[in-house]
CSV table of C-alpha atoms in Angstrom, one decimal:
chain,number,residue,atom,x,y,z
A,1,GLY,CA,-31.6,6.1,-19.3
A,2,GLN,CA,-32.6,9.6,-18.5
A,3,GLN,CA,-31.5,10.4,-14.9
A,4,VAL,CA,-33.6,12.7,-12.9
A,5,MET,CA,-32.3,14.7,-9.9
A,6,GLN,CA,-34.6,15.7,-7.1
A,7,ILE,CA,-34.2,18.6,-4.6
A,8,PRO,CA,-34.4,19.0,-1.7
A,9,GLN,CA,-33.6,15.6,-0.2
A,10,TYR,CA,-35.4,16.5,2.9
A,11,GLN,CA,-38.0,19.1,3.9
A,12,HIS,CA,-39.4,19.8,7.3
A,13,VAL,CA,-42.4,22.1,7.5
A,14,GLN,CA,-44.9,23.3,10.0
A,15,GLU,CA,-48.5,22.1,9.3
A,16,GLY,CA,-50.1,24.7,7.1
A,17,GLU,CA,-47.0,25.8,5.4
A,18,ASP,CA,-46.4,25.1,1.7
A,19,PHE,CA,-44.0,22.6,0.2
A,20,THR,CA,-42.3,22.3,-3.2
A,21,THR,CA,-40.1,19.6,-4.6
A,22,TYR,CA,-38.2,19.9,-7.8
A,23,CYS,CA,-37.2,17.3,-10.4
A,24,ASN,CA,-34.5,18.2,-13.0
A,25,SER,CA,-33.0,16.4,-15.9
A,26,SER,CA,-30.1,17.4,-18.2
A,27,THR,CA,-32.0,15.9,-21.2
A,28,THR,CA,-35.5,16.3,-22.5
A,29,LEU,CA,-38.0,14.0,-20.9
A,30,SER,CA,-40.7,12.3,-22.8
A,31,ASN,CA,-42.9,12.3,-19.7
A,32,ILE,CA,-42.7,12.6,-15.9
A,33,GLN,CA,-44.6,10.7,-13.3
A,34,TRP,CA,-44.9,11.5,-9.6
A,35,TYR,CA,-45.3,8.9,-6.8
A,36,LYS,CA,-45.8,9.1,-3.1
A,37,GLN,CA,-44.4,6.6,-0.6
A,38,ARG,CA,-45.7,6.8,3.0
A,39,PRO,CA,-43.3,5.6,5.7
A,40,GLY,CA,-43.3,1.8,5.6
A,41,GLY,CA,-45.4,1.8,2.5
A,42,HIS,CA,-44.9,1.3,-1.2
A,43,PRO,CA,-44.9,3.9,-4.0
A,44,VAL,CA,-48.4,5.1,-5.1
A,45,PHE,CA,-48.9,6.8,-8.4
A,46,LEU,CA,-50.0,10.4,-8.2
A,47,ILE,CA,-49.9,11.8,-11.7
A,48,GLN,CA,-48.3,11.8,-15.1
A,49,LEU,CA,-47.3,14.9,-17.1
A,50,VAL,CA,-46.6,14.6,-20.8
A,51,LYS,CA,-47.0,18.0,-22.5
A,52,SER,CA,-44.6,20.9,-22.4
A,53,GLY,CA,-45.7,23.5,-19.8
A,54,GLU,CA,-48.5,21.2,-18.5
A,55,VAL,CA,-50.0,22.0,-15.2
A,56,LYS,CA,-52.3,19.6,-13.3
A,57,LYS,CA,-54.0,20.0,-9.9
A,58,GLN,CA,-55.2,17.5,-7.4
A,59,LYS,CA,-56.9,19.3,-4.5
A,60,ARG,CA,-53.9,20.9,-2.7
A,61,LEU,CA,-51.3,19.4,-5.0
A,62,THR,CA,-50.1,21.2,-8.2
A,63,PHE,CA,-47.9,19.5,-10.7
A,64,GLN,CA,-45.9,21.3,-13.4
A,65,PHE,CA,-43.9,20.2,-16.4
A,66,GLY,CA,-41.4,22.7,-17.7
A,67,GLU,CA,-41.6,24.3,-21.1
A,68,ALA,CA,-38.4,22.6,-22.2
A,69,LYS,CA,-39.5,19.3,-20.6
A,70,LYS,CA,-36.4,19.1,-18.5
A,71,ASN,CA,-37.9,19.9,-15.2
A,72,SER,CA,-41.0,19.3,-13.1
A,73,SER,CA,-42.3,20.4,-9.7
A,74,LEU,CA,-44.8,19.3,-7.2
A,75,HIS,CA,-46.2,22.0,-4.9
A,76,ILE,CA,-48.4,21.2,-1.9
A,77,THR,CA,-50.5,24.1,-0.4
A,78,ALA,CA,-51.1,24.2,3.3
A,79,THR,CA,-49.5,20.9,4.2
A,80,GLN,CA,-51.3,18.5,6.5
A,81,THR,CA,-49.9,15.6,8.6
A,82,THR,CA,-51.3,13.2,6.0
A,83,ASP,CA,-48.9,14.6,3.4
A,84,VAL,CA,-46.0,13.0,5.2
A,85,GLY,CA,-43.9,10.7,3.1
A,86,THR,CA,-41.4,10.6,0.3
A,87,TYR,CA,-42.3,12.1,-3.1
A,88,PHE,CA,-40.5,10.6,-6.1
A,89,CYS,CA,-40.5,11.8,-9.7
A,90,ALA,CA,-39.9,9.1,-12.3
A,91,ASN,CA,-39.3,8.9,-16.0
A,92,TYR,CA,-39.7,6.1,-18.5
A,93,GLY,CA,-36.2,5.4,-19.7
A,94,GLY,CA,-34.5,2.4,-21.3
A,95,SER,CA,-35.1,1.0,-24.7
A,96,GLN,CA,-38.3,-0.7,-24.0
A,97,GLY,CA,-39.7,1.3,-21.1
A,98,ASN,CA,-38.9,1.0,-17.5
A,99,LEU,CA,-39.2,3.7,-14.8
A,100,ILE,CA,-36.2,5.6,-13.6
A,101,PHE,CA,-36.8,7.1,-10.2
A,102,GLY,CA,-35.2,10.1,-8.6
A,103,LYS,CA,-33.9,9.8,-5.0
A,104,GLY,CA,-37.0,11.4,-3.7
A,105,THR,CA,-37.8,14.3,-1.3
A,106,LYS,CA,-38.8,13.2,2.2
A,107,LEU,CA,-41.4,15.5,3.7
A,108,SER,CA,-42.1,15.7,7.4
A,109,VAL,CA,-44.9,17.8,8.8
A,110,LYS,CA,-44.9,19.1,12.3
A,111,PRO,CA,-48.4,19.5,13.8
B,1,ASP,CA,-58.3,-7.3,-2.7
B,2,THR,CA,-57.4,-6.8,-6.4
B,3,GLY,CA,-54.1,-5.0,-6.0
B,4,VAL,CA,-50.6,-6.3,-6.5
B,5,SER,CA,-49.6,-8.9,-3.9
B,6,GLN,CA,-46.1,-10.1,-2.9
B,7,ASN,CA,-45.0,-13.1,-0.8
B,8,PRO,CA,-43.4,-13.4,1.6
B,9,ARG,CA,-43.5,-9.9,3.1
B,10,HIS,CA,-40.3,-10.5,5.0
B,11,LYS,CA,-37.4,-12.9,4.5
B,12,ILE,CA,-34.4,-13.4,6.7
B,13,THR,CA,-31.7,-15.7,5.3
B,14,LYS,CA,-28.1,-16.5,5.8
B,15,ARG,CA,-25.5,-15.5,3.4
B,16,GLY,CA,-25.0,-18.1,0.6
B,17,GLN,CA,-28.6,-19.4,0.7
B,18,ASN,CA,-31.1,-19.1,-2.2
B,19,VAL,CA,-34.3,-17.2,-1.9
B,20,THR,CA,-37.4,-16.9,-4.1
B,21,PHE,CA,-40.0,-14.2,-4.0
B,22,ARG,CA,-43.4,-14.2,-5.7
B,23,CYS,CA,-45.5,-11.4,-7.2
B,24,ASP,CA,-49.1,-11.6,-8.3
B,25,PRO,CA,-49.9,-8.6,-10.4
B,26,ILE,CA,-53.3,-7.1,-11.1
B,27,SER,CA,-55.0,-9.7,-13.3
B,28,GLU,CA,-55.6,-7.7,-16.4
B,29,HIS,CA,-52.1,-6.1,-16.4
B,30,ASN,CA,-49.8,-7.4,-19.0
B,31,ARG,CA,-46.6,-5.7,-17.8
B,32,LEU,CA,-44.8,-6.7,-14.6
B,33,TYR,CA,-41.7,-5.0,-13.1
B,34,TRP,CA,-39.2,-5.8,-10.4
B,35,TYR,CA,-37.4,-3.1,-8.5
B,36,ARG,CA,-35.1,-3.0,-5.6
B,37,GLN,CA,-35.2,-0.2,-3.0
B,38,THR,CA,-32.6,0.5,-0.2
B,39,LEU,CA,-33.0,3.0,2.6
B,40,GLY,CA,-33.1,6.6,1.4
B,41,GLN,CA,-33.2,5.7,-2.2
B,42,GLY,CA,-35.8,5.5,-5.0
B,43,PRO,CA,-36.7,2.2,-6.4
B,44,GLU,CA,-34.1,0.8,-8.8
B,45,PHE,CA,-35.3,-1.1,-11.9
B,46,LEU,CA,-34.2,-4.7,-12.1
B,47,THR,CA,-36.3,-6.3,-14.9
B,48,TYR,CA,-39.6,-6.4,-16.5
B,49,PHE,CA,-41.9,-8.7,-18.5
B,50,GLN,CA,-44.6,-8.1,-21.1
B,51,ASN,CA,-46.8,-11.1,-20.7
B,52,GLU,CA,-44.4,-14.0,-20.4
B,53,ALA,CA,-41.5,-12.4,-22.2
B,54,GLN,CA,-38.7,-10.8,-20.2
B,55,LEU,CA,-38.0,-7.7,-22.2
B,56,GLU,CA,-35.3,-5.8,-20.4
B,57,LYS,CA,-32.8,-6.5,-17.6
B,58,SER,CA,-30.8,-3.9,-15.7
B,59,ARG,CA,-27.1,-4.3,-15.5
B,60,LEU,CA,-27.8,-4.3,-11.7
B,61,LEU,CA,-29.2,-7.8,-12.2
B,62,SER,CA,-26.2,-10.1,-11.7
B,63,ASP,CA,-26.0,-13.7,-12.8
B,64,ARG,CA,-27.2,-14.6,-9.3
B,65,PHE,CA,-30.6,-13.1,-10.0
B,66,SER,CA,-33.2,-14.7,-12.2
B,67,ALA,CA,-36.8,-13.9,-12.9
B,68,GLU,CA,-39.6,-15.8,-14.5
B,69,ARG,CA,-43.2,-15.2,-15.5
B,70,PRO,CA,-44.1,-18.6,-16.9
B,71,LYS,CA,-47.7,-18.1,-18.0
B,72,GLY,CA,-47.8,-14.3,-18.1
B,73,SER,CA,-49.5,-14.2,-14.7
B,74,PHE,CA,-47.5,-14.3,-11.5
B,75,SER,CA,-43.7,-13.9,-11.5
B,76,THR,CA,-40.9,-15.1,-9.3
B,77,LEU,CA,-37.6,-13.5,-8.5
B,78,GLU,CA,-34.8,-15.9,-7.3
B,79,ILE,CA,-31.5,-14.8,-5.8
B,80,GLN,CA,-28.9,-17.5,-5.6
B,81,ARG,CA,-26.0,-17.5,-3.2
B,82,THR,CA,-27.3,-14.4,-1.4
B,83,GLU,CA,-24.8,-11.7,-0.2
B,84,GLN,CA,-25.3,-9.1,2.5
B,85,GLY,CA,-25.4,-6.5,-0.2
B,86,ASP,CA,-28.6,-8.1,-1.4
B,87,SER,CA,-30.5,-6.9,1.7
B,88,ALA,CA,-33.2,-4.5,0.4
B,89,MET,CA,-36.9,-4.2,-0.2
B,90,TYR,CA,-37.8,-5.9,-3.4
B,91,LEU,CA,-40.8,-4.3,-5.0
B,92,CYS,CA,-43.1,-5.6,-7.8
B,93,ALA,CA,-45.3,-3.4,-9.9
B,94,SER,CA,-47.6,-4.0,-12.8
B,95,SER,CA,-49.2,-1.9,-15.5
B,96,PHE,CA,-51.6,-2.2,-18.4
B,97,GLY,CA,-50.4,-1.6,-21.9
B,98,ALA,CA,-47.3,-0.1,-23.4
B,99,ARG,CA,-44.9,2.4,-21.8
B,100,ASN,CA,-46.0,5.6,-20.2
B,101,TYR,CA,-48.7,4.0,-18.1
B,102,GLU,CA,-48.9,4.3,-14.4
B,103,GLN,CA,-47.5,1.4,-12.4
B,104,TYR,CA,-49.2,-0.2,-9.4
B,105,PHE,CA,-46.8,-1.3,-6.7
B,106,GLY,CA,-47.1,-4.2,-4.3
B,107,PRO,CA,-46.2,-4.0,-0.6
B,108,GLY,CA,-42.7,-5.5,-1.3
B,109,THR,CA,-40.6,-8.3,0.2
B,110,ARG,CA,-38.0,-7.1,2.7
B,111,LEU,CA,-34.9,-9.3,2.5
B,112,THR,CA,-32.4,-9.4,5.2
B,113,VAL,CA,-29.2,-11.4,4.6
B,114,THR,CA,-27.2,-12.2,7.8
């Protein structure tokens, strides 16, 4: 499968600061999905990127897919305490299609 | 509630015992996935079904693990002769259609093997 690496592993920010997590692959990705998992919760789908150079926005969240389709980023503007959780990127790998998740970036926000 | 449901939510068992988990996907979803998640890690793929057919299994899935989806609706995951290393959160997810669709996750079953 196509392994994805995420950095950083942890990020601690003051409320109101921005946050970015990066997802990198050594091979070209067909697509990338982003999920959020709140503490004690389960992963919840945020978005899917498919096209080279694609940029999508959801309120304070901006998602990008690199031109070479080997990396992606999630940027949160002016973090809030509700943004706390672990953000995972994932890619469909395998011969038939199963998601391969990165290890995630755990975001904590200090009020 | 029309989301993915899993039962039980928690299971504590002694090493060597068998356990079975159930997943009820969103009704119109034809694909059902099982993942395992340990602390500080992302979900690891175990197996998935399209309707009642089991299409792919991870090499993580030892012979002690078996999954079924008999009528293309709910699914069960059985672990035989549990080991302490099986302790983890077992997540079920479902999706509609072919690959590249978003997956909807259930709340998970937390297994503790003592």
